[in-house]
Coordinates of C-alpha atoms in Angstrom, one line a residue:
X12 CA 156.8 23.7 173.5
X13 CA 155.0 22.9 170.5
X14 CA 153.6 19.9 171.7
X15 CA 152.2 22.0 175.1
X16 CA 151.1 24.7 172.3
X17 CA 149.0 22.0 170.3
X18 CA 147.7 20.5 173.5
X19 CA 146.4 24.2 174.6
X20 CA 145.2 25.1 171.4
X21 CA 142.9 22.2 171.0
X22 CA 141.3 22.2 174.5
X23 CA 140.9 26.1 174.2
X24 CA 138.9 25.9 170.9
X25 CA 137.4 22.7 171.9
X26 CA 135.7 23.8 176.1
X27 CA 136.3 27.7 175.5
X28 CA 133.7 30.0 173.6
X29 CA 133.4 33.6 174.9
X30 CA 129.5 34.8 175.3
X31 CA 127.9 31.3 175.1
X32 CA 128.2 28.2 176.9
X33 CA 129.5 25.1 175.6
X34 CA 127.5 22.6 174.1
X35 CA 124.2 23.8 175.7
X36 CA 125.9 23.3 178.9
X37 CA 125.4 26.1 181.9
X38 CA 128.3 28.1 182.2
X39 CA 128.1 27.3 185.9
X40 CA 127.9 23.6 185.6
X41 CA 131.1 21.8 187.5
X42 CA 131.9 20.3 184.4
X43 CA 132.6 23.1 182.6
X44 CA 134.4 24.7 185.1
X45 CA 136.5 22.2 185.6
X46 CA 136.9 22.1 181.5
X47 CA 137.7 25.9 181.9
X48 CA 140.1 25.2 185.1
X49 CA 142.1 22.5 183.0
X50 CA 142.6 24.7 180.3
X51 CA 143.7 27.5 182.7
X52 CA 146.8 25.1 184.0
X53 CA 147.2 24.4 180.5
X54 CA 148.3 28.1 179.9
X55 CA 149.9 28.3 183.3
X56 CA 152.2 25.3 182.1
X57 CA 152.7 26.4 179.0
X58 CA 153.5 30.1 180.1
X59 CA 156.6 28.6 182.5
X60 CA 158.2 26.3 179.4
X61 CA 158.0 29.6 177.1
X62 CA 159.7 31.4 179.9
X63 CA 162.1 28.7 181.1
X64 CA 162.8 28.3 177.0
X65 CA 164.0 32.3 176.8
X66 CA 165.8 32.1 180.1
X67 CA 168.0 29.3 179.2
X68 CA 168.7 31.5 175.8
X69 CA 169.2 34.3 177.9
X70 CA 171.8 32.0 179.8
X71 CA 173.6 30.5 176.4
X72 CA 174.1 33.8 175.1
X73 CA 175.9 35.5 178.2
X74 CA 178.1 32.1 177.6
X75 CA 178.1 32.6 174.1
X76 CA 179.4 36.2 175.2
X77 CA 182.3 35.1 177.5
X78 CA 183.6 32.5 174.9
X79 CA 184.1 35.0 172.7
X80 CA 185.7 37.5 174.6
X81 CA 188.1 34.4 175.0
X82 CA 188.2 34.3 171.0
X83 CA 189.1 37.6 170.4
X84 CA 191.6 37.4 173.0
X85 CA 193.4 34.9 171.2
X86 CA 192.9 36.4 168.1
X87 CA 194.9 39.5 168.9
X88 CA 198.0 37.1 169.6
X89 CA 197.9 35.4 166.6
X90 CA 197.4 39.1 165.4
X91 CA 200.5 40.4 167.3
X92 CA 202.8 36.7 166.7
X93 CA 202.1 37.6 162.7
X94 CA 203.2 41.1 162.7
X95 CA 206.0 39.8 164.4
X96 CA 206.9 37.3 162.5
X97 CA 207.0 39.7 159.6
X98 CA 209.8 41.3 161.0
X99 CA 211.5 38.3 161.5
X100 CA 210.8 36.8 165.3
X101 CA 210.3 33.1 165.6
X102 CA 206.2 32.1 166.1
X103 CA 203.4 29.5 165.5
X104 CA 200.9 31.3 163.3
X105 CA 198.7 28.4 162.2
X106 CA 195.1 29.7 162.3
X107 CA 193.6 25.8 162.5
X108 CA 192.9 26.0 166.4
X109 CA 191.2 29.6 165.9
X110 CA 188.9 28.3 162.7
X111 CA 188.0 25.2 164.9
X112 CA 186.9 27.6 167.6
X113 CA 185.3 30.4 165.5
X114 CA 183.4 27.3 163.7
X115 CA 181.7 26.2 166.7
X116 CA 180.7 29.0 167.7
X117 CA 179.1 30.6 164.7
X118 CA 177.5 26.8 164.8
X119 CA 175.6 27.4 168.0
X120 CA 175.0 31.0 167.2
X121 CA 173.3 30.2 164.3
X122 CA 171.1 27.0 165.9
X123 CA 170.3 29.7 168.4
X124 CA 168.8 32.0 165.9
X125 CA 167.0 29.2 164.0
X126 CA 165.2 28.1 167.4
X127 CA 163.9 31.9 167.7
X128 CA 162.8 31.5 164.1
X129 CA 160.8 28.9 165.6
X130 CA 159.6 30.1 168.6
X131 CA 158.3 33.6 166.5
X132 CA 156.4 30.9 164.7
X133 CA 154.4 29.7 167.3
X134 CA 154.1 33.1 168.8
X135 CA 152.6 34.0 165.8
X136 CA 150.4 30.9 166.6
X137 CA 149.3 31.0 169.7
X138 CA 149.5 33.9 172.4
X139 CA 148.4 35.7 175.4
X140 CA 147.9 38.5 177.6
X141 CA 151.3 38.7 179.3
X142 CA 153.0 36.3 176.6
X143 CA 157.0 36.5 177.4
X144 CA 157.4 36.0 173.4
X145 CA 155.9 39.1 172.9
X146 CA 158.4 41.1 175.6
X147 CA 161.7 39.2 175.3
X148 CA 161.8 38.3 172.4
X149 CA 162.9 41.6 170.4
X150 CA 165.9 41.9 172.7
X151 CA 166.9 38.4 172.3
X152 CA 166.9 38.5 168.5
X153 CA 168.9 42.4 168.4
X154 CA 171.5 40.4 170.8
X155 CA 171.9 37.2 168.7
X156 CA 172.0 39.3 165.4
X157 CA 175.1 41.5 167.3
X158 CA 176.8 38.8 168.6
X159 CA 176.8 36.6 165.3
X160 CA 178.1 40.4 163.6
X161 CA 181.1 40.8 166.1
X162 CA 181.9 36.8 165.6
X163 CA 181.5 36.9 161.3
X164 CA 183.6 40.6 161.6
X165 CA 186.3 39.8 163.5
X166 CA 186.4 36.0 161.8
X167 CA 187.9 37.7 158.4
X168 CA 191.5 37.9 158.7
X169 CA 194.8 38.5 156.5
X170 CA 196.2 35.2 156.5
X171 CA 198.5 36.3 154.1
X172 CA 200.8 39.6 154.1
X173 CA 201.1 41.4 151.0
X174 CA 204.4 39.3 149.8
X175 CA 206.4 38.9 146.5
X176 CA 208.6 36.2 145.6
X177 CA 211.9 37.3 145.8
X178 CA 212.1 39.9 148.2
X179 CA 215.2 39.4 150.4
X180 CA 213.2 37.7 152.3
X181 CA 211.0 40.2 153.5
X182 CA 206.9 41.0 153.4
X183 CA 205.6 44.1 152.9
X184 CA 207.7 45.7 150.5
X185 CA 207.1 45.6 147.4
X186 CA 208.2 46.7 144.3
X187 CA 205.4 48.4 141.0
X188 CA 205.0 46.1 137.9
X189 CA 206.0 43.1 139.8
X190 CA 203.8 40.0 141.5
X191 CA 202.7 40.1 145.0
X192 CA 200.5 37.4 146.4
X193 CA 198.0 37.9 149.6
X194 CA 195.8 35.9 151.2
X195 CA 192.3 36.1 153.2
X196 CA 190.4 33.4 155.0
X197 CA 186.9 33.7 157.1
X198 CA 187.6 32.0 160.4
X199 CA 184.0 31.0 160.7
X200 CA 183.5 28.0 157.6
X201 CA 180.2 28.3 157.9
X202 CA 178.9 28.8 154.2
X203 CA 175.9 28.0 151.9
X204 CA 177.5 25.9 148.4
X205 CA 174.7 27.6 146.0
X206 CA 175.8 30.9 147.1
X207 CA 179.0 32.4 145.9
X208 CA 180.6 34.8 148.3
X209 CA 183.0 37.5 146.5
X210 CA 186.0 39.5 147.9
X211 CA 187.1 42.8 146.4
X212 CA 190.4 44.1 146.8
X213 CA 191.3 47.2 146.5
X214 CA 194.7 49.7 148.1
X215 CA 193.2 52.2 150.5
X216 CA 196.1 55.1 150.0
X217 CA 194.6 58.3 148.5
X218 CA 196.5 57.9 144.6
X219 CA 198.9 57.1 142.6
X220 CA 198.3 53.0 142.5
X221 CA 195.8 51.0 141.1
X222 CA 195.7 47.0 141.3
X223 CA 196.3 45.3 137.9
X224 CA 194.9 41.8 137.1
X225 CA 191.5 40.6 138.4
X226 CA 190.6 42.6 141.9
X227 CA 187.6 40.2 142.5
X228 CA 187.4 36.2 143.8
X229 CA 184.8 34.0 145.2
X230 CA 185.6 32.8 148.5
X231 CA 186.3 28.8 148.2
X232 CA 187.1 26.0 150.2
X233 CA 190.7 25.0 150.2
X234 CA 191.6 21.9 148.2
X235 CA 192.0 19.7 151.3
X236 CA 189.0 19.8 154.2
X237 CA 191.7 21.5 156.3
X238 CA 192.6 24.9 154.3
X239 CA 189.0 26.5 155.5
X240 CA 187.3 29.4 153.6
X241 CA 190.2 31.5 151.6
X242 CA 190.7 33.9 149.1
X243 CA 193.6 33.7 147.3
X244 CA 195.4 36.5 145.2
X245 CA 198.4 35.3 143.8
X246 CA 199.5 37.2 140.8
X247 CA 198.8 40.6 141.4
X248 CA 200.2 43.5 140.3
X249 CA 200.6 47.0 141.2
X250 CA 200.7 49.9 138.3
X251 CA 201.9 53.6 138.9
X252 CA 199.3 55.9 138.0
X253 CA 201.1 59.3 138.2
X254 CA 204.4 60.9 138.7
X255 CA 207.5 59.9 139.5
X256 CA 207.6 57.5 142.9
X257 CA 209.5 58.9 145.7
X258 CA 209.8 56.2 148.7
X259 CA 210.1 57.7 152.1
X260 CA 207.5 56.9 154.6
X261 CA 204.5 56.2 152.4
X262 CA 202.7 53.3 153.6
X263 CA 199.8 51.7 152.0
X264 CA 196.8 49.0 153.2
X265 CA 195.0 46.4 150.9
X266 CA 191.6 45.9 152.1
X267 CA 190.0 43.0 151.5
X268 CA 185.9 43.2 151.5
X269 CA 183.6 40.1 151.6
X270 CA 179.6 39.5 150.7
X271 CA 178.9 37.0 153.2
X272 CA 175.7 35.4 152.9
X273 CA 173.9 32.3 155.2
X274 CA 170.7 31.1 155.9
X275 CA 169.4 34.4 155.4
X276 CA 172.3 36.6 157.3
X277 CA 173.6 39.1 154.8
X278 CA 176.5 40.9 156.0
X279 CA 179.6 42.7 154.5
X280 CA 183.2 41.5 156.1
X281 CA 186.2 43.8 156.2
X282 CA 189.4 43.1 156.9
X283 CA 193.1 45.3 156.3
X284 CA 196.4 44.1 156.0
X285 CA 199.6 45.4 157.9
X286 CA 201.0 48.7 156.3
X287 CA 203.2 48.1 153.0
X288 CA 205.9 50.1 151.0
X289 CA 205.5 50.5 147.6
X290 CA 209.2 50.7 145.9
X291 CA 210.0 50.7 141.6
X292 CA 213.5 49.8 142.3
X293 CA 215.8 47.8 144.3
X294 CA 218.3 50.5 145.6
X295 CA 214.6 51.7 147.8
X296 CA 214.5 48.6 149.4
X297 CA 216.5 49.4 152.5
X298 CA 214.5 52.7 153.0
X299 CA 211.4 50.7 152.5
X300 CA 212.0 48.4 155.2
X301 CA 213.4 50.8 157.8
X302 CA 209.9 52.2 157.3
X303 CA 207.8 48.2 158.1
X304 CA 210.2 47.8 160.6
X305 CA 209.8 51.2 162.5
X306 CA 205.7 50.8 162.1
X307 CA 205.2 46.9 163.0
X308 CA 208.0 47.5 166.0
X309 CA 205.9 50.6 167.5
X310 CA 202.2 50.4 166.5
X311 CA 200.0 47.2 165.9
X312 CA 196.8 49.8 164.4
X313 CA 196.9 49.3 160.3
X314 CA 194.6 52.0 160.6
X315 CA 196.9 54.5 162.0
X316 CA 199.4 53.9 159.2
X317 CA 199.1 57.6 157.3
X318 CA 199.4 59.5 160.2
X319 CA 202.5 57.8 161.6
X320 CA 205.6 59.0 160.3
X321 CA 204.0 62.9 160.1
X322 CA 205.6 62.3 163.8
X323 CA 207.3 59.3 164.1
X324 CA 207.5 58.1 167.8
X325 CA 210.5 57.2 168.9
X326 CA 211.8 54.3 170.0
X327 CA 213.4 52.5 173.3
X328 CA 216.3 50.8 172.9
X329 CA 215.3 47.4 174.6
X330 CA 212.3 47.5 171.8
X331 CA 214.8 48.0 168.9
X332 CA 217.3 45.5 170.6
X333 CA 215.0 42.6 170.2
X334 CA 213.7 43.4 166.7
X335 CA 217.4 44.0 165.1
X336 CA 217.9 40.6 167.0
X337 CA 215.2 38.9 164.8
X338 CA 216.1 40.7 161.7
X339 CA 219.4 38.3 162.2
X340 CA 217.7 35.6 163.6
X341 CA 215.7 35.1 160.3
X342 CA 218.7 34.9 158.0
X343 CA 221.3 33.7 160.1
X344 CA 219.4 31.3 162.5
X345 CA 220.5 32.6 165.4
X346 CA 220.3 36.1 166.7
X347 CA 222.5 38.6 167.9
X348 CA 224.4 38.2 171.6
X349 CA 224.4 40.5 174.6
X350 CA 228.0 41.5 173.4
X351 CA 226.7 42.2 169.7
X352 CA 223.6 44.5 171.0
X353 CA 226.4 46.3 173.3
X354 CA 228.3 47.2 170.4
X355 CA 225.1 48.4 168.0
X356 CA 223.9 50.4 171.2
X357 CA 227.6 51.9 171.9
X358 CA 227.8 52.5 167.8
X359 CA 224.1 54.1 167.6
X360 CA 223.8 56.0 171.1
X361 CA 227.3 55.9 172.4
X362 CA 228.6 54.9 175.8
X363 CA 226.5 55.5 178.7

């Protein structure tokens, strides 16, 4: 296209000069009209390549469109296997397939939007009456700058539940004045070295907590090529800020937020983790885990967390079944028979 551009460009100022005829010739001299009848296929060419450019965009991004329907499709299992390995059911949660994926596709996304960089510079160049940079190219641009939002959004997940050492064994609960670790990583590792992304953290329940130790961290590449883009809190701690602390069904979120900045796309990530229990002694613990069990077994919304137990839904027995299954499964490495779920069922609901 450039080349075509040049090519016009010079035989345009070179033959072409409104009001006067070139070089003393007659403006109805064969020669010039067939000067001026080059020039015109000149345009006609160039006009099909600029159009023929955008419609092969226009293609790439309706792929670019299905892929990543795929990508969030396959994010919400790895979304769902999590949550339900927190609750102790058997799963593959290794996010390297879904950072490979994520990868190339921000990749393209972003070679897409450096090629309209580039055709806006020629625009500004060279155009014409009817100039299909001039029409298109506005709704291009808004559709490469949504789609590259949805992928960079979506790409910022909780890679690690809110977790403390020695907690039976179990996520999400955990207990004041003690370490918990969590962990976020950005799907897409796309990132610019002399810019230093932060995450914030901070718990999203209306009072009482605030998050000890240092809140902030610059998003870094792993040690090894494979670990991707994390950020990772390890020693954190979570301080009472008022009166006395009553665990019933109080569930709280960490949000993670991110300043993502590359080649010139400035955007702020979100991302939540699965509802946690805050507890300051052990004796709360098995209250505290009825409550993650009942949410992750019944909802998979974060956001719906402080809402759900103002009227708990209730649960069928099949559902509760298989999760009291895991719950032995995870300690016991096997879980519970058909004769063992008989009994709990006869024990909680009676005979039928």
């Amino acid at each position: 296209l450039e080349d075509l551009q040049d090519a016009f460009d010079f035989c345009y100022k070179v033959h072409y000069k409104p009001g006067e005829p070139h070089a003393g010739q007659n403006r109805n001299d064969p020669g010039y009209i067939q000067e001026l009848q080059t020039l015109q296929a000149k345009l006609q060419h160039l006009d099909r390549q600029r159009r023929e450019v955008l419609a092969q965009m226009q293609q790439l991004l309706g792929r670019s469109e299905t892929l990543q329907e795929l990508l969030q499709e396959e994010l919400g299992g790895w979304r769902l296997r999590q949550q339900r390995l927190c609750l102790g059911a058997p799963g593959d949660t290794n996010l390297r397939p879904l950072e490979t994926w994520f990868t190339e596709l921000g990749q393209g996304l972003f070679q897409l939007r450096q090629l309209l960089r580039m055709l806006n510079e020629l625009r500004q160049k060279v155009t014409y009456e009817r100039d299909p940079l001039v029409a298109e190219m506005p709704l291009l641009e808004q559709r490469l700058q949504e789609q590259l939002t949805h992928l960079l959004k979506s790409a910022f997940v909780v890679e690690q539940q809110p977790s403390t050492p020695n907690a039976m064994k179990r996520p999400l609960v955990l207990r004041t004045a003690s370490k918990f670790s969590a962990r976020a990583r950005l799907l897409v590792r796309l990132h610019d070295r002399n810019h230093h992304m932060e995450a914030r953290i901070h718990i999203d329940r209306f009072r009482r907590f605030n998050i000890l130790t240092s809140s902030s961290k610059t998003l870094l590449a792993g040690d090894s090529p494979q670990e991707g883009l994390v950020c990772d809190f390890q020693y954190l701690r979570c301080h009472l800020l008022q009166g006395p602390l009553v665990v019933t069904e109080e569930l709280h979120l960490i949000t993670f937020t991110l300043a993502y900045a590359y080649c010139g796309l400035d955007l702020e990530l979100e991302t939540t983790t699965l509802p946690f229990v805050i507890i300051s002694n052990n004796s709360q613990f098995s209250s505290a885990w009825a409550s993650i069990l009942w949410f992750n077994m019944l909802s998979s919304d974060p956001k719906a967390s402080p809402q759900f137990f103002s009227s708990p839904p209730l649960a069928p027995w099949p559902r509760l079944a298989e999760v009291l299954s895991w719950q032995f499964q995870s300690v016991a490495e096997r879980g519970l028979s058909r004769d063992n779920l008989l009994m709990l069922a006869e024990k909680l609901l009676g005979k039928a």
